[in-house]
Amino acid sequence: MLYDLPIGLGPIDSIRFVKFLIKLTTKNNQIILDPFMGGGTTAVAARNLGRKFIGFEIVRDYYEKSIDRLNSDKKEIPSVKRRKEKTLFDILICR
């Protein structure tokens, strides 16, 4: 096998796979864009590897869970703040 990929090991190792892809395709301080953020796996992996991150999520539940996940990550990195003003989600979905 050319690369030691954690394929088929389930969601526990999905962060390992995302980290592998980020290391393969980016350098420190580059920006990772995830237009479908979901639970925030790519954001956590990017932050742990010293990359900057921009993510979008329109499902309120996923948005909340990804913010909680980023804030509960054990790295000594500033926490992510929840937005208090109206978001695009609020405008389009929660009128």
PDB file of N, CA and C in Angstrom:
ATOM      1  N   MET A   1       0.848  -1.187   0.000  1.00  0.00           N
ATOM      2  CA  MET A   1       0.000   0.000   0.000  1.00  0.00           C
ATOM      3  C   MET A   1       0.889   1.244   0.000  1.00  0.00           C
ATOM      4  N   LEU A   2       0.581   2.184  -0.859  1.00  0.00           N
ATOM      5  CA  LEU A   2       1.406   3.371  -1.021  1.00  0.00           C
ATOM      6  C   LEU A   2       1.353   4.288   0.197  1.00  0.00           C
ATOM      7  N   TYR A   3       0.164   4.526   0.735  1.00  0.00           N
ATOM      8  CA  TYR A   3      -0.011   5.379   1.902  1.00  0.00           C
ATOM      9  C   TYR A   3      -0.691   4.585   3.012  1.00  0.00           C
ATOM     10  N   ASP A   4      -0.395   4.932   4.243  1.00  0.00           N
ATOM     11  CA  ASP A   4      -1.029   4.270   5.383  1.00  0.00           C
ATOM     12  C   ASP A   4      -2.309   5.024   5.732  1.00  0.00           C
ATOM     13  N   LEU A   5      -3.379   4.753   4.992  1.00  0.00           N
ATOM     14  CA  LEU A   5      -4.641   5.450   5.187  1.00  0.00           C
ATOM     15  C   LEU A   5      -5.547   4.670   6.122  1.00  0.00           C
ATOM     16  N   PRO A   6      -6.245   5.360   7.009  1.00  0.00           N
ATOM     17  CA  PRO A   6      -7.159   4.685   7.936  1.00  0.00           C
ATOM     18  C   PRO A   6      -8.528   4.418   7.316  1.00  0.00           C
ATOM     19  N   ILE A   7      -8.575   3.976   6.082  1.00  0.00           N
ATOM     20  CA  ILE A   7      -9.846   3.738   5.387  1.00  0.00           C
ATOM     21  C   ILE A   7     -10.535   2.508   5.973  1.00  0.00           C
ATOM     22  N   GLY A   8     -11.829   2.614   6.193  1.00  0.00           N
ATOM     23  CA  GLY A   8     -12.603   1.489   6.656  1.00  0.00           C
ATOM     24  C   GLY A   8     -12.574   1.278   8.164  1.00  0.00           C
ATOM     25  N   LEU A   9     -11.991   2.205   8.891  1.00  0.00           N
ATOM     26  CA  LEU A   9     -11.909   2.042  10.334  1.00  0.00           C
ATOM     27  C   LEU A   9     -13.044   2.735  11.068  1.00  0.00           C
ATOM     28  N   GLY A  10     -13.951   3.376  10.341  1.00  0.00           N
ATOM     29  CA  GLY A  10     -15.107   4.003  10.961  1.00  0.00           C
ATOM     30  C   GLY A  10     -14.860   5.435  11.370  1.00  0.00           C
ATOM     31  N   PRO A  11     -15.859   6.082  11.974  1.00  0.00           N
ATOM     32  CA  PRO A  11     -15.781   7.501  12.290  1.00  0.00           C
ATOM     33  C   PRO A  11     -14.734   7.854  13.334  1.00  0.00           C
ATOM     34  N   ILE A  12     -14.296   6.892  14.143  1.00  0.00           N
ATOM     35  CA  ILE A  12     -13.284   7.197  15.151  1.00  0.00           C
ATOM     36  C   ILE A  12     -12.003   7.685  14.504  1.00  0.00           C
ATOM     37  N   ASP A  13     -11.657   7.107  13.358  1.00  0.00           N
ATOM     38  CA  ASP A  13     -10.427   7.475  12.680  1.00  0.00           C
ATOM     39  C   ASP A  13     -10.637   8.475  11.555  1.00  0.00           C
ATOM     40  N   SER A  14     -11.834   9.030  11.402  1.00  0.00           N
ATOM     41  CA  SER A  14     -12.054   9.980  10.324  1.00  0.00           C
ATOM     42  C   SER A  14     -11.180  11.216  10.487  1.00  0.00           C
ATOM     43  N   ILE A  15     -10.886  11.615  11.712  1.00  0.00           N
ATOM     44  CA  ILE A  15     -10.014  12.771  11.920  1.00  0.00           C
ATOM     45  C   ILE A  15      -8.605  12.462  11.431  1.00  0.00           C
ATOM     46  N   ARG A  16      -8.159  11.218  11.594  1.00  0.00           N
ATOM     47  CA  ARG A  16      -6.843  10.834  11.078  1.00  0.00           C
ATOM     48  C   ARG A  16      -6.804  10.950   9.566  1.00  0.00           C
ATOM     49  N   PHE A  17      -7.866  10.535   8.913  1.00  0.00           N
ATOM     50  CA  PHE A  17      -7.924  10.609   7.464  1.00  0.00           C
ATOM     51  C   PHE A  17      -7.928  12.061   6.991  1.00  0.00           C
ATOM     52  N   VAL A  18      -8.719  12.906   7.635  1.00  0.00           N
ATOM     53  CA  VAL A  18      -8.781  14.319   7.259  1.00  0.00           C
ATOM     54  C   VAL A  18      -7.423  14.988   7.503  1.00  0.00           C
ATOM     55  N   LYS A  19      -6.772  14.671   8.616  1.00  0.00           N
ATOM     56  CA  LYS A  19      -5.434  15.213   8.871  1.00  0.00           C
ATOM     57  C   LYS A  19      -4.460  14.790   7.780  1.00  0.00           C
ATOM     58  N   PHE A  20      -4.546  13.534   7.359  1.00  0.00           N
ATOM     59  CA  PHE A  20      -3.686  13.042   6.289  1.00  0.00           C
ATOM     60  C   PHE A  20      -3.882  13.885   5.028  1.00  0.00           C
ATOM     61  N   LEU A  21      -5.141  14.118   4.649  1.00  0.00           N
ATOM     62  CA  LEU A  21      -5.431  14.906   3.451  1.00  0.00           C
ATOM     63  C   LEU A  21      -4.949  16.352   3.580  1.00  0.00           C
ATOM     64  N   ILE A  22      -5.131  16.934   4.754  1.00  0.00           N
ATOM     65  CA  ILE A  22      -4.693  18.315   4.969  1.00  0.00           C
ATOM     66  C   ILE A  22      -3.179  18.418   4.872  1.00  0.00           C
ATOM     67  N   LYS A  23      -2.464  17.491   5.495  1.00  0.00           N
ATOM     68  CA  LYS A  23      -0.991  17.496   5.409  1.00  0.00           C
ATOM     69  C   LYS A  23      -0.525  17.307   3.975  1.00  0.00           C
ATOM     70  N   LEU A  24      -1.229  16.479   3.226  1.00  0.00           N
ATOM     71  CA  LEU A  24      -0.856  16.173   1.855  1.00  0.00           C
ATOM     72  C   LEU A  24      -1.034  17.368   0.928  1.00  0.00           C
ATOM     73  N   THR A  25      -2.014  18.216   1.212  1.00  0.00           N
ATOM     74  CA  THR A  25      -2.390  19.262   0.249  1.00  0.00           C
ATOM     75  C   THR A  25      -2.153  20.695   0.708  1.00  0.00           C
ATOM     76  N   THR A  26      -1.727  20.912   1.958  1.00  0.00           N
ATOM     77  CA  THR A  26      -1.553  22.292   2.439  1.00  0.00           C
ATOM     78  C   THR A  26      -0.267  22.443   3.243  1.00  0.00           C
ATOM     79  N   LYS A  27       0.059  23.703   3.530  1.00  0.00           N
ATOM     80  CA  LYS A  27       1.198  24.043   4.392  1.00  0.00           C
ATOM     81  C   LYS A  27       0.669  24.814   5.597  1.00  0.00           C
ATOM     82  N   ASN A  28       1.515  24.970   6.619  1.00  0.00           N
ATOM     83  CA  ASN A  28       1.124  25.736   7.810  1.00  0.00           C
ATOM     84  C   ASN A  28       0.607  27.113   7.426  1.00  0.00           C
ATOM     85  N   ASN A  29      -0.398  27.560   8.159  1.00  0.00           N
ATOM     86  CA  ASN A  29      -1.025  28.876   8.014  1.00  0.00           C
ATOM     87  C   ASN A  29      -1.830  29.049   6.734  1.00  0.00           C
ATOM     88  N   GLN A  30      -1.969  28.016   5.921  1.00  0.00           N
ATOM     89  CA  GLN A  30      -2.854  28.133   4.775  1.00  0.00           C
ATOM     90  C   GLN A  30      -4.295  27.987   5.250  1.00  0.00           C
ATOM     91  N   ILE A  31      -5.225  28.427   4.414  1.00  0.00           N
ATOM     92  CA  ILE A  31      -6.639  28.415   4.781  1.00  0.00           C
ATOM     93  C   ILE A  31      -7.324  27.202   4.185  1.00  0.00           C
ATOM     94  N   ILE A  32      -8.070  26.496   5.026  1.00  0.00           N
ATOM     95  CA  ILE A  32      -8.895  25.367   4.605  1.00  0.00           C
ATOM     96  C   ILE A  32     -10.329  25.872   4.505  1.00  0.00           C
ATOM     97  N   LEU A  33     -10.990  25.621   3.381  1.00  0.00           N
ATOM     98  CA  LEU A  33     -12.390  26.010   3.191  1.00  0.00           C
ATOM     99  C   LEU A  33     -13.248  24.751   3.178  1.00  0.00           C
ATOM    100  N   ASP A  34     -14.252  24.713   4.050  1.00  0.00           N
ATOM    101  CA  ASP A  34     -15.186  23.590   4.099  1.00  0.00           C
ATOM    102  C   ASP A  34     -16.600  24.155   3.981  1.00  0.00           C
ATOM    103  N   PRO A  35     -17.182  24.126   2.772  1.00  0.00           N
ATOM    104  CA  PRO A  35     -18.507  24.719   2.580  1.00  0.00           C
ATOM    105  C   PRO A  35     -19.655  23.894   3.156  1.00  0.00           C
ATOM    106  N   PHE A  36     -19.356  22.678   3.623  1.00  0.00           N
ATOM    107  CA  PHE A  36     -20.375  21.809   4.223  1.00  0.00           C
ATOM    108  C   PHE A  36     -19.798  21.258   5.514  1.00  0.00           C
ATOM    109  N   MET A  37     -19.738  22.080   6.532  1.00  0.00           N
ATOM    110  CA  MET A  37     -18.960  21.818   7.738  1.00  0.00           C
ATOM    111  C   MET A  37     -19.431  20.632   8.568  1.00  0.00           C
ATOM    112  N   GLY A  38     -20.718  20.380   8.614  1.00  0.00           N
ATOM    113  CA  GLY A  38     -21.214  19.247   9.387  1.00  0.00           C
ATOM    114  C   GLY A  38     -20.792  19.324  10.838  1.00  0.00           C
ATOM    115  N   GLY A  39     -20.212  18.254  11.355  1.00  0.00           N
ATOM    116  CA  GLY A  39     -19.814  18.184  12.760  1.00  0.00           C
ATOM    117  C   GLY A  39     -18.489  18.845  13.087  1.00  0.00           C
ATOM    118  N   GLY A  40     -17.788  19.369  12.097  1.00  0.00           N
ATOM    119  CA  GLY A  40     -16.562  20.122  12.364  1.00  0.00           C
ATOM    120  C   GLY A  40     -15.270  19.317  12.340  1.00  0.00           C
ATOM    121  N   THR A  41     -15.277  18.115  11.793  1.00  0.00           N
ATOM    122  CA  THR A  41     -14.069  17.293  11.768  1.00  0.00           C
ATOM    123  C   THR A  41     -12.935  17.988  11.036  1.00  0.00           C
ATOM    124  N   THR A  42     -13.222  18.569   9.886  1.00  0.00           N
ATOM    125  CA  THR A  42     -12.183  19.252   9.119  1.00  0.00           C
ATOM    126  C   THR A  42     -11.662  20.468   9.878  1.00  0.00           C
ATOM    127  N   ALA A  43     -12.534  21.180  10.560  1.00  0.00           N
ATOM    128  CA  ALA A  43     -12.114  22.346  11.343  1.00  0.00           C
ATOM    129  C   ALA A  43     -11.169  21.949  12.464  1.00  0.00           C
ATOM    130  N   VAL A  44     -11.493  20.894  13.191  1.00  0.00           N
ATOM    131  CA  VAL A  44     -10.643  20.427  14.285  1.00  0.00           C
ATOM    132  C   VAL A  44      -9.292  19.972  13.742  1.00  0.00           C
ATOM    133  N   ALA A  45      -9.313  19.199  12.670  1.00  0.00           N
ATOM    134  CA  ALA A  45      -8.064  18.714  12.082  1.00  0.00           C
ATOM    135  C   ALA A  45      -7.204  19.880  11.592  1.00  0.00           C
ATOM    136  N   ALA A  46      -7.833  20.846  10.926  1.00  0.00           N
ATOM    137  CA  ALA A  46      -7.089  22.008  10.418  1.00  0.00           C
ATOM    138  C   ALA A  46      -6.460  22.792  11.563  1.00  0.00           C
ATOM    139  N   ARG A  47      -7.222  23.036  12.592  1.00  0.00           N
ATOM    140  CA  ARG A  47      -6.710  23.797  13.730  1.00  0.00           C
ATOM    141  C   ARG A  47      -5.571  23.056  14.431  1.00  0.00           C
ATOM    142  N   ASN A  48      -5.701  21.741  14.588  1.00  0.00           N
ATOM    143  CA  ASN A  48      -4.661  20.953  15.230  1.00  0.00           C
ATOM    144  C   ASN A  48      -3.372  20.916  14.417  1.00  0.00           C
ATOM    145  N   LEU A  49      -3.483  21.124  13.113  1.00  0.00           N
ATOM    146  CA  LEU A  49      -2.309  21.093  12.241  1.00  0.00           C
ATOM    147  C   LEU A  49      -1.767  22.481  11.923  1.00  0.00           C
ATOM    148  N   GLY A  50      -2.300  23.516  12.569  1.00  0.00           N
ATOM    149  CA  GLY A  50      -1.785  24.868  12.360  1.00  0.00           C
ATOM    150  C   GLY A  50      -2.268  25.527  11.087  1.00  0.00           C
ATOM    151  N   ARG A  51      -3.432  25.093  10.592  1.00  0.00           N
ATOM    152  CA  ARG A  51      -4.024  25.738   9.426  1.00  0.00           C
ATOM    153  C   ARG A  51      -5.176  26.618   9.875  1.00  0.00           C
ATOM    154  N   LYS A  52      -5.460  27.634   9.076  1.00  0.00           N
ATOM    155  CA  LYS A  52      -6.620  28.482   9.341  1.00  0.00           C
ATOM    156  C   LYS A  52      -7.833  27.806   8.702  1.00  0.00           C
ATOM    157  N   PHE A  53      -9.017  28.162   9.158  1.00  0.00           N
ATOM    158  CA  PHE A  53     -10.209  27.448   8.717  1.00  0.00           C
ATOM    159  C   PHE A  53     -11.387  28.380   8.512  1.00  0.00           C
ATOM    160  N   ILE A  54     -12.102  28.151   7.421  1.00  0.00           N
ATOM    161  CA  ILE A  54     -13.372  28.821   7.156  1.00  0.00           C
ATOM    162  C   ILE A  54     -14.378  27.717   6.848  1.00  0.00           C
ATOM    163  N   GLY A  55     -15.502  27.721   7.559  1.00  0.00           N
ATOM    164  CA  GLY A  55     -16.509  26.695   7.327  1.00  0.00           C
ATOM    165  C   GLY A  55     -17.902  27.290   7.288  1.00  0.00           C
ATOM    166  N   PHE A  56     -18.768  26.649   6.536  1.00  0.00           N
ATOM    167  CA  PHE A  56     -20.165  27.061   6.410  1.00  0.00           C
ATOM    168  C   PHE A  56     -21.058  25.890   6.775  1.00  0.00           C
ATOM    169  N   GLU A  57     -22.127  26.174   7.463  1.00  0.00           N
ATOM    170  CA  GLU A  57     -23.109  25.137   7.775  1.00  0.00           C
ATOM    171  C   GLU A  57     -24.473  25.794   7.921  1.00  0.00           C
ATOM    172  N   ILE A  58     -25.470  25.277   7.191  1.00  0.00           N
ATOM    173  CA  ILE A  58     -26.810  25.884   7.263  1.00  0.00           C
ATOM    174  C   ILE A  58     -27.740  25.142   8.209  1.00  0.00           C
ATOM    175  N   VAL A  59     -27.370  23.941   8.623  1.00  0.00           N
ATOM    176  CA  VAL A  59     -28.212  23.190   9.559  1.00  0.00           C
ATOM    177  C   VAL A  59     -27.839  23.623  10.977  1.00  0.00           C
ATOM    178  N   ARG A  60     -28.777  24.252  11.656  1.00  0.00           N
ATOM    179  CA  ARG A  60     -28.522  24.837  12.979  1.00  0.00           C
ATOM    180  C   ARG A  60     -27.913  23.817  13.958  1.00  0.00           C
ATOM    181  N   ASP A  61     -28.438  22.605  13.991  1.00  0.00           N
ATOM    182  CA  ASP A  61     -27.950  21.588  14.919  1.00  0.00           C
ATOM    183  C   ASP A  61     -26.480  21.253  14.657  1.00  0.00           C
ATOM    184  N   TYR A  62     -26.118  21.080  13.373  1.00  0.00           N
ATOM    185  CA  TYR A  62     -24.715  20.812  13.041  1.00  0.00           C
ATOM    186  C   TYR A  62     -23.829  21.998  13.403  1.00  0.00           C
ATOM    187  N   TYR A  63     -24.330  23.204  13.133  1.00  0.00           N
ATOM    188  CA  TYR A  63     -23.573  24.417  13.471  1.00  0.00           C
ATOM    189  C   TYR A  63     -23.259  24.453  14.969  1.00  0.00           C
ATOM    190  N   GLU A  64     -24.280  24.244  15.800  1.00  0.00           N
ATOM    191  CA  GLU A  64     -24.098  24.267  17.250  1.00  0.00           C
ATOM    192  C   GLU A  64     -23.118  23.178  17.700  1.00  0.00           C
ATOM    193  N   LYS A  65     -23.268  21.966  17.163  1.00  0.00           N
ATOM    194  CA  LYS A  65     -22.389  20.864  17.548  1.00  0.00           C
ATOM    195  C   LYS A  65     -20.948  21.118  17.121  1.00  0.00           C
ATOM    196  N   SER A  66     -20.757  21.705  15.956  1.00  0.00           N
ATOM    197  CA  SER A  66     -19.383  21.977  15.509  1.00  0.00           C
ATOM    198  C   SER A  66     -18.730  23.050  16.376  1.00  0.00           C
ATOM    199  N   ILE A  67     -19.488  24.063  16.789  1.00  0.00           N
ATOM    200  CA  ILE A  67     -18.937  25.091  17.684  1.00  0.00           C
ATOM    201  C   ILE A  67     -18.570  24.461  19.021  1.00  0.00           C
ATOM    202  N   ASP A  68     -19.466  23.627  19.573  1.00  0.00           N
ATOM    203  CA  ASP A  68     -19.164  22.932  20.831  1.00  0.00           C
ATOM    204  C   ASP A  68     -17.928  22.053  20.700  1.00  0.00           C
ATOM    205  N   ARG A  69     -17.832  21.351  19.587  1.00  0.00           N
ATOM    206  CA  ARG A  69     -16.679  20.468  19.371  1.00  0.00           C
ATOM    207  C   ARG A  69     -15.379  21.253  19.295  1.00  0.00           C
ATOM    208  N   LEU A  70     -15.397  22.364  18.594  1.00  0.00           N
ATOM    209  CA  LEU A  70     -14.186  23.195  18.488  1.00  0.00           C
ATOM    210  C   LEU A  70     -13.802  23.774  19.844  1.00  0.00           C
ATOM    211  N   ASN A  71     -14.796  24.174  20.620  1.00  0.00           N
ATOM    212  CA  ASN A  71     -14.509  24.761  21.932  1.00  0.00           C
ATOM    213  C   ASN A  71     -14.092  23.720  22.960  1.00  0.00           C
ATOM    214  N   SER A  72     -14.475  22.456  22.758  1.00  0.00           N
ATOM    215  CA  SER A  72     -14.093  21.428  23.723  1.00  0.00           C
ATOM    216  C   SER A  72     -12.775  20.755  23.367  1.00  0.00           C
ATOM    217  N   ASP A  73     -12.234  21.079  22.200  1.00  0.00           N
ATOM    218  CA  ASP A  73     -10.953  20.510  21.783  1.00  0.00           C
ATOM    219  C   ASP A  73      -9.880  20.914  22.789  1.00  0.00           C
ATOM    220  N   LYS A  74      -9.014  19.994  23.157  1.00  0.00           N
ATOM    221  CA  LYS A  74      -8.060  20.205  24.248  1.00  0.00           C
ATOM    222  C   LYS A  74      -6.861  21.076  23.887  1.00  0.00           C
ATOM    223  N   LYS A  75      -6.708  21.450  22.634  1.00  0.00           N
ATOM    224  CA  LYS A  75      -5.575  22.305  22.249  1.00  0.00           C
ATOM    225  C   LYS A  75      -5.694  23.672  22.907  1.00  0.00           C
ATOM    226  N   GLU A  76      -4.577  24.275  23.158  1.00  0.00           N
ATOM    227  CA  GLU A  76      -4.579  25.615  23.767  1.00  0.00           C
ATOM    228  C   GLU A  76      -4.699  26.663  22.674  1.00  0.00           C
ATOM    229  N   ILE A  77      -5.855  26.725  22.093  1.00  0.00           N
ATOM    230  CA  ILE A  77      -6.135  27.645  21.004  1.00  0.00           C
ATOM    231  C   ILE A  77      -7.397  28.406  21.387  1.00  0.00           C
ATOM    232  N   PRO A  78      -7.476  29.689  21.068  1.00  0.00           N
ATOM    233  CA  PRO A  78      -8.665  30.462  21.442  1.00  0.00           C
ATOM    234  C   PRO A  78      -9.956  29.783  20.984  1.00  0.00           C
ATOM    235  N   SER A  79     -10.969  29.856  21.813  1.00  0.00           N
ATOM    236  CA  SER A  79     -12.235  29.210  21.490  1.00  0.00           C
ATOM    237  C   SER A  79     -12.976  29.995  20.409  1.00  0.00           C
ATOM    238  N   VAL A  80     -13.913  29.327  19.783  1.00  0.00           N
ATOM    239  CA  VAL A  80     -14.737  29.921  18.743  1.00  0.00           C
ATOM    240  C   VAL A  80     -15.960  30.523  19.405  1.00  0.00           C
ATOM    241  N   LYS A  81     -16.279  31.755  19.044  1.00  0.00           N
ATOM    242  CA  LYS A  81     -17.427  32.431  19.643  1.00  0.00           C
ATOM    243  C   LYS A  81     -18.660  32.238  18.783  1.00  0.00           C
ATOM    244  N   ARG A  82     -19.792  32.084  19.450  1.00  0.00           N
ATOM    245  CA  ARG A  82     -21.062  31.998  18.735  1.00  0.00           C
ATOM    246  C   ARG A  82     -21.457  33.395  18.283  1.00  0.00           C
ATOM    247  N   ARG A  83     -22.050  33.445  17.123  1.00  0.00           N
ATOM    248  CA  ARG A  83     -22.485  34.734  16.591  1.00  0.00           C
ATOM    249  C   ARG A  83     -23.800  35.133  17.256  1.00  0.00           C
ATOM    250  N   LYS A  84     -23.893  36.362  17.693  1.00  0.00           N
ATOM    251  CA  LYS A  84     -25.124  36.842  18.324  1.00  0.00           C
ATOM    252  C   LYS A  84     -26.011  37.565  17.316  1.00  0.00           C
ATOM    253  N   GLU A  85     -25.407  38.146  16.295  1.00  0.00           N
ATOM    254  CA  GLU A  85     -26.229  38.813  15.293  1.00  0.00           C
ATOM    255  C   GLU A  85     -26.858  37.776  14.378  1.00  0.00           C
ATOM    256  N   LYS A  86     -27.802  38.217  13.556  1.00  0.00           N
ATOM    257  CA  LYS A  86     -28.466  37.293  12.657  1.00  0.00           C
ATOM    258  C   LYS A  86     -27.463  36.725  11.666  1.00  0.00           C
ATOM    259  N   THR A  87     -27.585  35.442  11.429  1.00  0.00           N
ATOM    260  CA  THR A  87     -26.741  34.775  10.454  1.00  0.00           C
ATOM    261  C   THR A  87     -27.539  34.522   9.186  1.00  0.00           C
ATOM    262  N   LEU A  88     -26.868  34.077   8.150  1.00  0.00           N
ATOM    263  CA  LEU A  88     -27.556  33.723   6.916  1.00  0.00           C
ATOM    264  C   LEU A  88     -28.579  32.621   7.191  1.00  0.00           C
ATOM    265  N   PHE A  89     -28.244  31.713   8.100  1.00  0.00           N
ATOM    266  CA  PHE A  89     -29.179  30.651   8.506  1.00  0.00           C
ATOM    267  C   PHE A  89     -30.461  31.264   9.044  1.00  0.00           C
ATOM    268  N   ASP A  90     -30.326  32.243   9.927  1.00  0.00           N
ATOM    269  CA  ASP A  90     -31.495  32.888  10.518  1.00  0.00           C
ATOM    270  C   ASP A  90     -32.351  33.586   9.450  1.00  0.00           C
ATOM    271  N   ILE A  91     -31.698  34.202   8.507  1.00  0.00           N
ATOM    272  CA  ILE A  91     -32.403  34.949   7.479  1.00  0.00           C
ATOM    273  C   ILE A  91     -33.159  34.023   6.523  1.00  0.00           C
ATOM    274  N   LEU A  92     -32.492  32.939   6.085  1.00  0.00           N
ATOM    275  CA  LEU A  92     -33.078  32.057   5.081  1.00  0.00           C
ATOM    276  C   LEU A  92     -34.016  31.000   5.660  1.00  0.00           C
ATOM    277  N   ILE A  93     -33.684  30.452   6.819  1.00  0.00           N
ATOM    278  CA  ILE A  93     -34.402  29.299   7.335  1.00  0.00           C
ATOM    279  C   ILE A  93     -35.360  29.642   8.465  1.00  0.00           C
ATOM    280  N   CYS A  94     -34.911  30.453   9.417  1.00  0.00           N
ATOM    281  CA  CYS A  94     -35.656  30.674  10.664  1.00  0.00           C
ATOM    282  C   CYS A  94     -36.430  31.972  10.683  1.00  0.00           C
ATOM    283  N   ARG A  95     -36.910  32.430   9.608  1.00  0.00           N
ATOM    284  CA  ARG A  95     -37.588  33.726   9.532  1.00  0.00           C
ATOM    285  C   ARG A  95     -38.447  33.901  10.693  1.00  0.00           C
TER     286      ARG A  95
END
